[in-house]
Amino acid sequence: MSLENGLNALKQKRYAEAVQWLEDYCQYCQNSLGELSDHHSQEYSQAQAALVKAYSGNGENKKAIALCRKLENHPNSQVSNWAKKCLTTLTSKSTKTTPTKTTAKTVSKSRHKAGRVAQTGIRLAMKGIAGNLALASGVTISLLFGMVLVLALSLLLILNSNNPVTGLIIAVAITLIFNVAAFFISPWIMDLTQRWLYQTRWVTLADIQRYSPESAEVIERVCQEKNIKQPRLGIIDDQNPTAFTYGSLPNSARLVVSQGLFTYLDDDEIATVYAHELGHIVHWDFAVMTLAATLVQITYLIYSFARRISRGGGNSKGKDAAQTAAMVAYVFYIIGTYLVLYLSRTREYYADHFAAETTGNPNALSRALVKIAYGIVEEGQGAKEPSKLIEGTRSLGIYDHKAAASTGTAYRIASDSQKVGQVFLWDIFNPWGWWMELNSTHPLTGKRVRALTTYAEQMDLETEFDMATVVREGNQLSKKKLYGNFAVDIVLFNAQFIGSITGLMIASIVLSWTAQVTVLPSFMLFGFAVGTLIKTLVMYPDFKQSSRSDIFTLMCDPYASPLRGRPVKLQGELIGRGDAGYKFGSDLKLQDRSGMIYTRYASRFGPIGNFLFGGTKVQNLIGSQVNVVGWFRRGIAPWLDLIQLESNNTTVNSYHRFWSLTVAVGAIILGFGLFFVL
């Protein structure tokens, strides 16, 4: 690492380049000389002093001040005195102007920020926000243990041989041994994976202090108060903001963040993200989740074993009992899976609560969650492919990137927090939000921000987001429309099944008049076809009367549904593919003046047509200004089922409704064929 290059860049006022050279040189010195030798290295001290000037010139005054404070304690009095004088100048400069980062990915919006309490460690009530963490953990694991025990005993009772459960015992033993080994070895495996996939670099607390002084203070204080070893700290050079923790025990934990966290968040916000991740470590979250997941695996193992026994030889009584055990095991497996997801969401609430108490700044974590979503959207707009980091760490990260589009879009264009809060109406009040959340490892953003706002109110703080107004507006929504539409949607989602059962019931009546047994499959197909047609009409209504809208307005609709398509017209730019790292992906990202949304394409030739479209036409469309017609839907993430896309010289038609109608017509033709031909 060349110190000379850094000094030359500094002289020529190429500050960003100087920062890069000097940071690399200082990192090299720390790795090669060691902490004790650093203070006695003249060149290292020269590099640190130059880095202070480079930070200041690059508009990164917080980093410059943090490094100066470190140099104040330098054993060389000349360096120490220089740092004190420089610190006075920097502090004075900081009070006169608000420093901004000069990177192109800077969050440039200026908003009023709600404050914090001076005292940390204030106890905050969680009543009505999340279940008791110990209770949730204990109940989940106890129920899973109970499920495993009941199923194991049932298997012992149904088998006839003297040694009936040898295979099961071996399978369970292997599962336990593998999971125990993986539990302790996985941190090192993850280290290698992180290094290979994301080029994670491991840093010291001093490095974190240069990026975020408050974060370093929080890490040091929490580790001391909770009597745990400082986690291994990592940084991934990716501008998508995220943070996650992994390990086996608290004293072997790793805490990794991306560079984007320092780009998009302010110092106090970064500190709350670190506090959130430390909360996972303090609560032993990875240990509890590993145990719960292991029990779910064993439940599924028992289901597989019982199903295999039911298909083998032996008396019919034993086979019937095995089939019953397999069915019960599968039900327990499904229940166990949802218990683990519930436990994961509960632990996220408790990590947020820990961060609020530890920093005394719940408002900063609210801002952090929203700005992380904003950063993901901003980075997504500049990339032709979705981030593999964000996709690959979805369940680990502090934020589920699938939910980023609506929140990030709101923050991108909103001048005040009330507008940001509009997108939270769906999260908090739409029953589809609750339904979708059941399958998620993270609570919906609106619910997390609402909980953090409650903590701010307990501290008598001004709240960052006016959630009281959002809740008041939500309470005025039509409950009949919200829950009525939801109930009808659930029925429509199962329309084919209901239609098939109805057709079978009608066929049973018809069968009493005729001896033609083909009426059974024929009427089942007719019922299936009718159900498909009804569902298609609701999912894909007439688009000829579609109204022009924008992405932000669509995301603020609290009545939006993943089933009921809303025909709309949008105008914007195609900025990339929607499939992570898939060069033949046919889905696209559309950006207008208010935000970004994924559009889904469907070829009339099915998956093969999608593949060919993705491989031959998508690349040429990226960067085009387009007019789009489609059906808007919203789940955890909003999306648009494409109908038609027009650019200057290209028209693309999509055929979502075509395939549903084709299936319905095919079922009718097959039904008539069975009825009249056979």
XYZ file of C-alpha atoms in Angstrom, residues 375-671:
297
model
C -31.044 2.607 0.089
C -32.102 -0.785 -1.279
C -34.453 0.937 -3.735
C -31.806 3.481 -4.766
C -29.183 0.803 -5.348
C -31.723 -1.299 -7.207
C -32.362 1.575 -9.591
C -28.680 1.845 -10.424
C -28.118 -1.890 -10.940
C -29.257 -3.988 -13.878
C -29.316 -7.090 -11.685
C -30.697 -7.372 -8.108
C -28.080 -7.525 -5.378
C -26.923 -11.051 -4.568
C -25.985 -9.796 -1.082
C -29.532 -8.648 -0.312
C -31.091 -11.763 -1.847
C -28.629 -14.109 -0.129
C -28.982 -12.630 3.366
C -32.751 -12.067 3.356
C -33.517 -14.185 6.430
C -30.376 -13.030 8.280
C -30.599 -9.296 7.662
C -32.194 -6.596 9.789
C -34.677 -5.885 6.997
C -36.611 -8.066 4.555
C -35.701 -6.527 1.190
C -38.956 -7.777 -0.344
C -40.763 -5.151 1.738
C -38.386 -2.350 0.745
C -40.141 -1.145 -2.410
C -43.116 0.589 -0.793
C -41.261 2.106 2.180
C -38.207 3.101 0.142
C -40.377 4.675 -2.538
C -42.260 6.718 0.055
C -39.055 8.025 1.636
C -37.629 8.809 -1.796
C -40.277 11.380 -2.703
C -41.918 12.372 0.583
C -41.055 15.705 2.145
C -42.492 14.780 5.531
C -42.992 11.684 7.642
C -46.771 11.755 7.240
C -46.433 10.811 3.569
C -44.016 8.038 4.491
C -46.567 6.766 6.980
C -49.212 6.402 4.259
C -47.594 3.227 2.947
C -47.790 1.717 6.445
C -51.594 1.644 6.328
C -51.499 -1.605 4.350
C -48.976 -3.189 6.750
C -51.008 -2.407 9.848
C -54.655 -2.631 8.755
C -55.011 -4.784 5.651
C -55.706 -8.406 6.696
C -53.579 -9.533 3.763
C -50.633 -7.965 5.605
C -51.218 -10.261 8.586
C -51.694 -13.263 6.287
C -48.515 -12.583 4.296
C -46.529 -11.946 7.473
C -47.222 -15.514 8.624
C -44.729 -16.721 6.022
C -42.073 -14.119 6.815
C -39.092 -14.147 9.188
C -39.498 -10.389 9.786
C -42.470 -8.301 10.946
C -43.851 -5.850 8.402
C -42.060 -2.493 8.474
C -45.150 -0.528 9.466
C -45.623 -2.678 12.562
C -41.981 -2.306 13.602
C -42.096 1.472 13.180
C -45.353 1.595 15.139
C -43.699 -0.328 18.007
C -40.666 1.980 17.977
C -42.968 5.000 17.981
C -44.625 3.579 21.116
C -41.206 3.411 22.796
C -40.509 7.041 21.836
C -43.829 8.062 23.388
C -42.905 6.213 26.617
C -39.744 8.344 26.712
C -41.804 11.531 26.175
C -40.044 12.143 22.880
C -41.324 13.731 19.711
C -41.896 10.804 17.344
C -40.111 10.487 14.017
C -43.201 9.284 12.145
C -46.686 10.461 12.979
C -48.041 6.961 13.524
C -50.891 8.317 15.660
C -52.333 9.977 12.556
C -51.720 6.823 10.522
C -53.545 4.725 13.123
C -56.360 7.256 13.314
C -56.736 7.206 9.539
C -56.546 3.412 9.558
C -59.352 3.182 12.090
C -61.528 5.162 9.684
C -61.017 2.662 6.852
C -63.998 0.543 5.901
C -63.639 -2.669 7.902
C -66.421 -4.192 5.837
C -64.450 -3.565 2.662
C -61.123 -4.700 4.145
C -62.327 -7.941 5.703
C -65.107 -8.594 3.211
C -62.692 -8.408 0.290
C -60.203 -10.557 2.191
C -62.797 -13.271 2.866
C -63.936 -13.288 -0.759
C -60.291 -13.360 -1.923
C -59.591 -16.434 0.218
C -62.574 -18.171 -1.369
C -61.437 -17.124 -4.848
C -57.914 -18.381 -4.224
C -59.496 -21.798 -3.753
C -62.069 -21.376 -6.502
C -60.783 -24.316 -8.578
C -60.923 -26.658 -5.584
C -64.378 -25.443 -4.534
C -65.585 -25.749 -8.113
C -64.244 -29.299 -8.385
C -65.969 -30.367 -5.135
C -69.211 -28.701 -6.227
C -68.997 -30.478 -9.582
C -68.451 -33.788 -7.808
C -71.523 -33.208 -5.619
C -73.672 -32.407 -8.662
C -72.267 -35.473 -10.430
C -73.339 -37.632 -7.480
C -76.917 -36.454 -7.976
C -76.743 -36.969 -11.743
C -75.291 -40.449 -11.195
C -78.519 -41.488 -9.505
C -80.311 -40.843 -12.817
C -77.755 -42.479 -15.116
C -75.309 -45.345 -14.869
C -72.609 -43.459 -16.803
C -69.704 -43.227 -14.322
C -67.838 -40.700 -16.489
C -70.125 -37.993 -15.109
C -67.896 -37.898 -12.020
C -64.651 -36.758 -13.692
C -66.598 -34.736 -16.293
C -68.486 -32.646 -13.747
C -65.366 -32.240 -11.638
C -63.640 -30.752 -14.695
C -66.669 -28.525 -15.395
C -66.576 -27.270 -11.796
C -62.836 -26.694 -12.027
C -63.342 -24.708 -15.239
C -66.080 -22.531 -13.729
C -63.911 -21.823 -10.670
C -60.983 -20.888 -12.921
C -63.127 -18.523 -15.008
C -64.539 -16.730 -11.940
C -61.079 -16.391 -10.416
C -59.673 -15.114 -13.735
C -62.360 -12.421 -14.076
C -61.511 -11.078 -10.611
C -57.730 -11.358 -10.970
C -57.641 -9.871 -14.458
C -60.521 -7.385 -14.876
C -61.098 -5.386 -18.059
C -58.056 -3.190 -18.640
C -59.557 -0.996 -21.369
C -60.762 1.449 -18.721
C -57.448 1.482 -16.829
C -56.560 4.819 -15.233
C -53.189 6.549 -15.253
C -51.384 6.507 -11.916
C -47.925 6.513 -10.370
C -46.124 3.933 -8.254
C -46.264 5.844 -4.964
C -50.035 6.381 -5.206
C -50.550 2.666 -5.847
C -48.447 1.712 -2.823
C -50.510 3.974 -0.564
C -53.715 2.056 -1.335
C -54.681 0.318 1.953
C -57.216 -1.896 0.154
C -54.707 -3.383 -2.329
C -54.790 -7.160 -2.716
C -52.500 -9.850 -4.127
C -55.514 -11.329 -5.940
C -57.728 -8.464 -7.092
C -55.843 -6.866 -9.965
C -56.220 -3.106 -10.379
C -55.787 -2.117 -14.058
C -53.475 0.907 -14.314
C -51.277 2.803 -16.762
C -47.757 3.814 -15.781
C -45.045 5.744 -17.559
C -41.374 5.351 -16.744
C -38.045 3.728 -17.546
C -37.076 0.071 -17.559
C -33.977 -0.002 -15.368
C -33.088 -3.694 -15.107
C -34.163 -7.289 -14.624
C -36.222 -8.484 -11.711
C -34.514 -11.857 -11.248
C -31.336 -11.931 -9.159
C -28.359 -12.847 -11.337
C -30.526 -14.627 -13.948
C -29.566 -13.493 -17.449
C -32.649 -15.110 -19.001
C -35.126 -13.590 -16.549
C -38.223 -12.104 -18.183
C -39.367 -9.881 -15.282
C -38.368 -6.217 -15.333
C -37.930 -3.266 -12.979
C -39.938 -0.172 -13.887
C -39.071 3.232 -12.431
C -41.193 6.364 -12.639
C -40.769 9.744 -10.943
C -42.153 8.369 -7.664
C -40.542 4.960 -7.256
C -39.763 1.502 -8.586
C -41.867 -1.633 -9.081
C -41.349 -5.121 -10.509
C -43.309 -6.073 -13.626
C -44.051 -9.722 -14.422
C -44.154 -10.923 -18.010
C -46.044 -14.006 -19.269
C -45.484 -15.362 -22.777
C -48.279 -17.075 -24.697
C -45.816 -19.950 -25.139
C -45.377 -20.479 -21.406
C -42.015 -20.937 -19.620
C -40.173 -21.534 -22.909
C -41.482 -18.225 -24.258
C -40.479 -16.445 -21.026
C -36.983 -17.913 -21.338
C -36.598 -16.798 -24.959
C -37.990 -13.327 -24.220
C -35.565 -12.924 -21.323
C -32.609 -14.075 -23.396
C -33.282 -12.172 -26.626
C -35.325 -9.032 -25.926
C -34.993 -7.904 -22.315
C -31.434 -6.564 -22.611
C -32.471 -4.304 -25.519
C -35.426 -2.960 -23.543
C -33.410 -1.932 -20.469
C -32.941 1.824 -20.451
C -36.032 2.477 -22.591
C -38.734 5.002 -21.760
C -41.993 3.058 -21.831
C -45.740 3.259 -21.374
C -47.036 0.269 -19.448
C -50.489 -1.185 -18.873
C -50.860 -3.839 -16.195
C -52.707 -5.179 -13.154
C -51.325 -3.832 -9.873
C -51.176 -6.199 -6.889
C -49.658 -6.029 -3.442
C -48.330 -8.652 -1.075
C -45.213 -8.241 1.092
C -43.858 -6.596 -2.054
C -46.004 -4.858 -4.691
C -45.831 -5.879 -8.345
C -47.460 -5.373 -11.727
C -48.710 -8.189 -13.959
C -47.818 -6.827 -17.387
C -50.472 -6.489 -20.099
C -48.691 -4.319 -22.634
C -45.451 -2.391 -22.832
C -44.746 0.243 -25.471
C -41.450 1.987 -26.201
C -40.513 4.149 -29.189
C -40.006 1.223 -31.546
C -41.259 -1.847 -29.670
C -44.574 -3.197 -28.420
C -44.535 -6.154 -26.017
C -47.735 -8.007 -25.123
C -48.039 -10.206 -22.047
C -50.550 -13.031 -21.639
C -51.352 -13.675 -17.963
C -55.095 -13.908 -18.586
C -54.606 -16.005 -21.741
C -53.202 -18.958 -19.833
C -55.943 -18.945 -17.199
C -58.599 -18.915 -19.897
C -56.761 -21.630 -21.829
C -56.743 -23.886 -18.760
C -60.484 -23.303 -18.219
C -61.386 -23.996 -21.858
C -59.153 -27.087 -21.865
C -60.929 -28.433 -18.766
C -64.338 -27.912 -20.416
C -63.290 -29.664 -23.640
C -61.796 -32.573 -21.690
C -64.948 -32.814 -19.565
